[in-house]
Tab-separated table of C-alpha atoms in Angstrom:
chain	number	residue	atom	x	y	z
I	1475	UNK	CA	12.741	-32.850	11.666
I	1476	UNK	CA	11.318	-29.438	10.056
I	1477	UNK	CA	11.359	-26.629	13.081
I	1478	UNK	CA	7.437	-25.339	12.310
I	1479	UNK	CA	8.063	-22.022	14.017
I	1480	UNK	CA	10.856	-21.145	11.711
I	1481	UNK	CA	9.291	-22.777	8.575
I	1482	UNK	CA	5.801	-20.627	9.729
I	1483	UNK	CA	8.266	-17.714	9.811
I	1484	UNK	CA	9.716	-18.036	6.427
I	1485	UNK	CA	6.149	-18.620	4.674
I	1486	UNK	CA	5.374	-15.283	5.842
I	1487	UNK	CA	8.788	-13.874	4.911
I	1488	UNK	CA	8.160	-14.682	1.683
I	1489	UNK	CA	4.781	-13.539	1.480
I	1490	UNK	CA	6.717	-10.245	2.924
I	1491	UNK	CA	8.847	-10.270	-0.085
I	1492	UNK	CA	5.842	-10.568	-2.629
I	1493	UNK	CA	4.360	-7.799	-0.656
I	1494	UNK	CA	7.019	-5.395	-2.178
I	1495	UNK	CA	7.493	-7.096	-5.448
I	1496	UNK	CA	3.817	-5.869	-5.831
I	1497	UNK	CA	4.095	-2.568	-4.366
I	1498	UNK	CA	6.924	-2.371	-6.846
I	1499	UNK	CA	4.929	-3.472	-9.823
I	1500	UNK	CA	1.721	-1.314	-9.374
I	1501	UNK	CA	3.146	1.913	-8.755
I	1502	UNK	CA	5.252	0.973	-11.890
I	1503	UNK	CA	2.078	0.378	-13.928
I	1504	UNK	CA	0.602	3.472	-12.193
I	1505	UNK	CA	3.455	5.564	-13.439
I	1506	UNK	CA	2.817	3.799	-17.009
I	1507	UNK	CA	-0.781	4.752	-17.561
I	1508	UNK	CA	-0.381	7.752	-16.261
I	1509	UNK	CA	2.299	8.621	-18.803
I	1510	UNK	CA	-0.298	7.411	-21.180
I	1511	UNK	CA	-2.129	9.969	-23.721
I	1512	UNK	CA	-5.296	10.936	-22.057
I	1513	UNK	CA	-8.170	9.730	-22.716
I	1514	UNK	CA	-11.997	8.682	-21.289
I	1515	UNK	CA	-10.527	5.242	-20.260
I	1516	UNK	CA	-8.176	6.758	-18.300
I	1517	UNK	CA	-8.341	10.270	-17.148
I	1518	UNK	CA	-10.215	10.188	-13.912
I	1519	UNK	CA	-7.949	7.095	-12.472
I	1520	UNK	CA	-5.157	9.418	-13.723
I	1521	UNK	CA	-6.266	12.544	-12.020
I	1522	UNK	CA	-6.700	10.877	-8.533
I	1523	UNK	CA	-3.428	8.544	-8.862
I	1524	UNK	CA	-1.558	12.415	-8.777
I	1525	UNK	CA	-3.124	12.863	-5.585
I	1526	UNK	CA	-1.820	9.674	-3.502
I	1527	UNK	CA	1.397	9.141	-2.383
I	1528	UNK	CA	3.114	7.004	-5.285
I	1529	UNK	CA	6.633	7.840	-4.567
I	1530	UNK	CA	5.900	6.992	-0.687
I	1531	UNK	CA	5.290	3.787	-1.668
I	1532	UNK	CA	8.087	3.288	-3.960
I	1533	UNK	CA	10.310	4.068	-1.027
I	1534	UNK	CA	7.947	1.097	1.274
I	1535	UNK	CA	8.659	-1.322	-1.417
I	1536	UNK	CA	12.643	-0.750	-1.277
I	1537	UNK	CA	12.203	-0.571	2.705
I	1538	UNK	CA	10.667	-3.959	1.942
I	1539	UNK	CA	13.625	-5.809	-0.198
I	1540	UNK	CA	16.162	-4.217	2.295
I	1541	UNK	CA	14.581	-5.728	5.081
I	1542	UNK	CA	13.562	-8.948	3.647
I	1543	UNK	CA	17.627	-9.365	2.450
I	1544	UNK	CA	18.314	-8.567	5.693
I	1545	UNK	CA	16.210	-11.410	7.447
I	1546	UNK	CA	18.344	-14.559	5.124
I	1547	UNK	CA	21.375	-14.317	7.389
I	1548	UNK	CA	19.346	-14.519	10.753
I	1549	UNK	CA	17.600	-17.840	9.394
I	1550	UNK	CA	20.654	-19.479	8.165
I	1551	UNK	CA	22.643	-18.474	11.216
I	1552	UNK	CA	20.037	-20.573	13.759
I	1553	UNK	CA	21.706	-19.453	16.686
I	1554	UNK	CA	21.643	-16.198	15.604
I	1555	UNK	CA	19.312	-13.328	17.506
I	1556	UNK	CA	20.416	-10.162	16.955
I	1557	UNK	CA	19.846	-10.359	12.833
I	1558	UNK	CA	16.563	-11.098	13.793
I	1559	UNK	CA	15.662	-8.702	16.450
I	1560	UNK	CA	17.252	-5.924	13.723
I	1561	UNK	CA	14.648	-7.315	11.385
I	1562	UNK	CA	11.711	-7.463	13.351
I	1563	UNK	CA	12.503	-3.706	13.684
I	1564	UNK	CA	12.542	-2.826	10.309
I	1565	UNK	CA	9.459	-4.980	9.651
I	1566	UNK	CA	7.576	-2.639	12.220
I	1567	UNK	CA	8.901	0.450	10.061
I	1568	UNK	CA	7.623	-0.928	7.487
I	1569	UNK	CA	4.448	-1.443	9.130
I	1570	UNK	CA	4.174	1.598	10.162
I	1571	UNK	CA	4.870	3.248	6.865
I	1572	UNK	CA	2.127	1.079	5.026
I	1573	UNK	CA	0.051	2.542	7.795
I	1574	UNK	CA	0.683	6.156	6.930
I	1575	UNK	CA	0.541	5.717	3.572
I	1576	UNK	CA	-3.140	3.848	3.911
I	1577	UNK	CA	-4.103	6.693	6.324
I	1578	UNK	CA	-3.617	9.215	3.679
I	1579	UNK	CA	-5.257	7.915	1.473
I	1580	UNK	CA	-8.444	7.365	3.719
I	1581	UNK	CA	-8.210	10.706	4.873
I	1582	UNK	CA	-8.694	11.977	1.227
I	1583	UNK	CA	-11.884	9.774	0.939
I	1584	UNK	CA	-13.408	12.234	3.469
I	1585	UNK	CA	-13.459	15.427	1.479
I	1586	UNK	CA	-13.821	14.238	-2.162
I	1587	UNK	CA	-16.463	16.505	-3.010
I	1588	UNK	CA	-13.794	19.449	-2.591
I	1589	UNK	CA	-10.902	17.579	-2.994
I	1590	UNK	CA	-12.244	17.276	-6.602
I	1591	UNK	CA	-13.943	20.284	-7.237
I	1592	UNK	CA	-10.833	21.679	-6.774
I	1593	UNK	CA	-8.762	19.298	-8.994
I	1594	UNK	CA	-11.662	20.363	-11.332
I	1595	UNK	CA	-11.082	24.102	-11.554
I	1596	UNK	CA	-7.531	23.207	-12.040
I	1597	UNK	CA	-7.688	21.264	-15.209
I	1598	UNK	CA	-8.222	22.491	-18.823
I	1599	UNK	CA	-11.444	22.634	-20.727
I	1600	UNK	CA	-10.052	19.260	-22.952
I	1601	UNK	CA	-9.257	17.157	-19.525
I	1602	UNK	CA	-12.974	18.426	-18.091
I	1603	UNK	CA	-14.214	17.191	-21.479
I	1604	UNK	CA	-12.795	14.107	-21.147
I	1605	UNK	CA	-14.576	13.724	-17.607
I	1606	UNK	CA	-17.487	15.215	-18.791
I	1607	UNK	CA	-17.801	12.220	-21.356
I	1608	UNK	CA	-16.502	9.343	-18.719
I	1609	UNK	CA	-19.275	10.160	-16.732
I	1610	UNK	CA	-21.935	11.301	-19.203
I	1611	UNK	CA	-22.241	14.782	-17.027
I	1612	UNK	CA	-22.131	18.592	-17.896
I	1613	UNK	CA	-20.031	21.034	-15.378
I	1614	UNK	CA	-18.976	20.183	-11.988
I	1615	UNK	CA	-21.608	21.049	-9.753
I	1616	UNK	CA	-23.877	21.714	-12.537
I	1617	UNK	CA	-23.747	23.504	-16.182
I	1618	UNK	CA	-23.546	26.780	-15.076
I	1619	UNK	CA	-20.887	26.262	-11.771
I	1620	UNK	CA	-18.599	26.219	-13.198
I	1621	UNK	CA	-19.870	25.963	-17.008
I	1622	UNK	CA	-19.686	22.998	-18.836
I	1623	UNK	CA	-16.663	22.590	-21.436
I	1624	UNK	CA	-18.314	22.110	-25.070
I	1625	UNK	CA	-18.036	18.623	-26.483
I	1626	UNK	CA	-20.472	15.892	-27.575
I	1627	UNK	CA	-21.907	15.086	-25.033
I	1628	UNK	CA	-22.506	18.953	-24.018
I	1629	UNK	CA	-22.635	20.945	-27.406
I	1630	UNK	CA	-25.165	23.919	-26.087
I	1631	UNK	CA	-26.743	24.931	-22.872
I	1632	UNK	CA	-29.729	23.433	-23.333
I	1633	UNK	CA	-28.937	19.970	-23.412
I	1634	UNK	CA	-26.424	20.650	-20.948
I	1635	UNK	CA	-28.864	22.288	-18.740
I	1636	UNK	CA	-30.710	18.980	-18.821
I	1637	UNK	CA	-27.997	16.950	-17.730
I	1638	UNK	CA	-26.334	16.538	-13.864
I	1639	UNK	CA	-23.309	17.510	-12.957
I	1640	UNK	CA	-20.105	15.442	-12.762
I	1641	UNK	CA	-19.703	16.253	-8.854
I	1642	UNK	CA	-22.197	13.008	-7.919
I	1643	UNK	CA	-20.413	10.326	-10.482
I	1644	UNK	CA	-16.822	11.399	-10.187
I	1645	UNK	CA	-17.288	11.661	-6.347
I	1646	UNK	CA	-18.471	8.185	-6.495
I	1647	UNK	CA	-15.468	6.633	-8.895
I	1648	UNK	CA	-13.051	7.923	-6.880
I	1649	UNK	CA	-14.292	6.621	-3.707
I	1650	UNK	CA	-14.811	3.357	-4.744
I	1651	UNK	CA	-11.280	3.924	-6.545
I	1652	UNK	CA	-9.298	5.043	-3.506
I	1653	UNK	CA	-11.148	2.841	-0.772
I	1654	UNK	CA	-9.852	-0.108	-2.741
I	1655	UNK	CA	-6.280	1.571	-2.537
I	1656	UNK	CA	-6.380	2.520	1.559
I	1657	UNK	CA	-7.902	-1.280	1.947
I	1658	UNK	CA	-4.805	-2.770	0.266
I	1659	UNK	CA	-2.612	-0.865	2.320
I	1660	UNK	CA	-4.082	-1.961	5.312
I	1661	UNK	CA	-4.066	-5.661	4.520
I	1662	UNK	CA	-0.371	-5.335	3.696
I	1663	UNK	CA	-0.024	-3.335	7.171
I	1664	UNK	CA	-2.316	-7.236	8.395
I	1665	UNK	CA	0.780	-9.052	7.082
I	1666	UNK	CA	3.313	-7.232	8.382
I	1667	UNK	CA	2.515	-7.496	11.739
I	1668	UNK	CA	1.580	-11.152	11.212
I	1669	UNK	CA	5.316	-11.303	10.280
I	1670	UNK	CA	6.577	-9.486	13.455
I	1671	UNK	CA	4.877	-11.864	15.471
I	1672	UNK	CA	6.223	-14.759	13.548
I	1673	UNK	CA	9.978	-13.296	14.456
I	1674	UNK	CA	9.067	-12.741	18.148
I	1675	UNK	CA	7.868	-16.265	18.472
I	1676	UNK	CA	11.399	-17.672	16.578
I	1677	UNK	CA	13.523	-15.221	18.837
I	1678	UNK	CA	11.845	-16.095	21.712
I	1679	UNK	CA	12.540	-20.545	20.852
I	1680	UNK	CA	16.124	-19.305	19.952
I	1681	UNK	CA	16.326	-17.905	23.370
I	1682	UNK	CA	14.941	-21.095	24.809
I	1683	UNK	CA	17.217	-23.074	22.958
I	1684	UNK	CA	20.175	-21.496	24.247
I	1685	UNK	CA	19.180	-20.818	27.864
I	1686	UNK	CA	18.699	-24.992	27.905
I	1687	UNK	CA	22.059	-25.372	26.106
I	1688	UNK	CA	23.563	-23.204	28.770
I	1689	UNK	CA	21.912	-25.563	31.520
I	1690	UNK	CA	23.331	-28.982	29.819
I	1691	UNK	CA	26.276	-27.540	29.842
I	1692	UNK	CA	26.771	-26.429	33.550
I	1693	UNK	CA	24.888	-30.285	34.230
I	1694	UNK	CA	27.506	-31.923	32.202
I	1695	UNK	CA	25.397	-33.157	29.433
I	1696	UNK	CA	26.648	-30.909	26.657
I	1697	UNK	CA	24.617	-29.363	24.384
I	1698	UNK	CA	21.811	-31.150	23.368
């Protein structure tokens, strides 16, 4: 007969495991575009991908294999506890680490405006070009603070004078970008808990288990 605590626990084991495979993958396709020539496709995702924490999560996603390799002994071992209890506690780290990483990010969503006018100031007239034509703007703020970079969509100060300033759209990508990001993490961080929980509940029918196998035995009956 199928035990349907442990079989509940190794659905979400596995969905554990996938968690990091995909932590793995996107940073690695991150890392990929952002190696990328720049261009209008792909500058302002690459700007704000500098600014979050890409080699924290590299390290989650190892965390993540490590602890999920660590969990196959305590299920094939069925009388075995302390594999388990190890596990759950590296499953919390990992939790917790999610967590941090997601709070980071959500903490950047709440100064964007200078957040970004400083990443603005920062870059070269050819990358504030490039964001200039993404977003169909002229200068940050406006086309005089600080003045517009010349290109095609801003070749004088007259039609760039008649145009709004980057601030409003690239304020808006990049919250939309990055609360997708934070919301991610914290679904991941849903998981991982949901997979704690799952390892209390098998730890706590191991214990069961063994505290009745103790009692058959001092009855006589052996071990059922």
């Amino acid at each position: 007969m199928v035990n349907k605590i442990l079989f509940t626990y190794l659905v979400f084991d596995g969905l554990f495991l996938c968690t990091g495979g995909l932590l793995l993958a996107t940073v690695l396709i991150f890392k990929i575009g952002m190696e990328a020539t720049p261009s209008t496709a792909n500058v302002a995702t690459n700007l704000l991908l500098e600014m979050t924490p890409l080699t924290g999560v590299l390290v989650n996603a190892a965390l993540i294999f490590a602890t999920f390799l660590m969990s196959l002994p305590g299920i094939f071992l069925s009388t075995n506890r302390s594999i388990l209890r190890y596990h759950s506690f590296f499953v919390l780290g990992s939790a917790c680490l999610t967590l941090i990483l997601g709070l980071e990010i959500w903490i950047s969503t709440l100064k964007t405006r200078s957040m970004l006018e400083g990443m603005w100031a920062r870059e070269t007239p050819e990358m504030q070009s490039l964001l200039q034509q993404r977003f169909g703007c002229c200068g940050y703020l406006n086309s005089t603070a600080p003045s517009f970079a010349t290109d095609s969509i801003c070749p004088n100060s007259v039609i760039a004078a008649q145009k709004p300033g980057c601030v409003g759209s690239f304020s808006n990508f990049a919250n939309s970008f990055l609360d997708l990001l934070f919301t991610a993490m914290f679904g991941l961080v849903a998981l991982d808990v949901m997979l704690f929980l799952n390892a209390m509940v098998v730890l706590k029918d191991r214990a069961e288990k063994k505290r009745y196998q103790h009692i058959d035995e001092k009855t006589g009956f052996g071990r059922i």
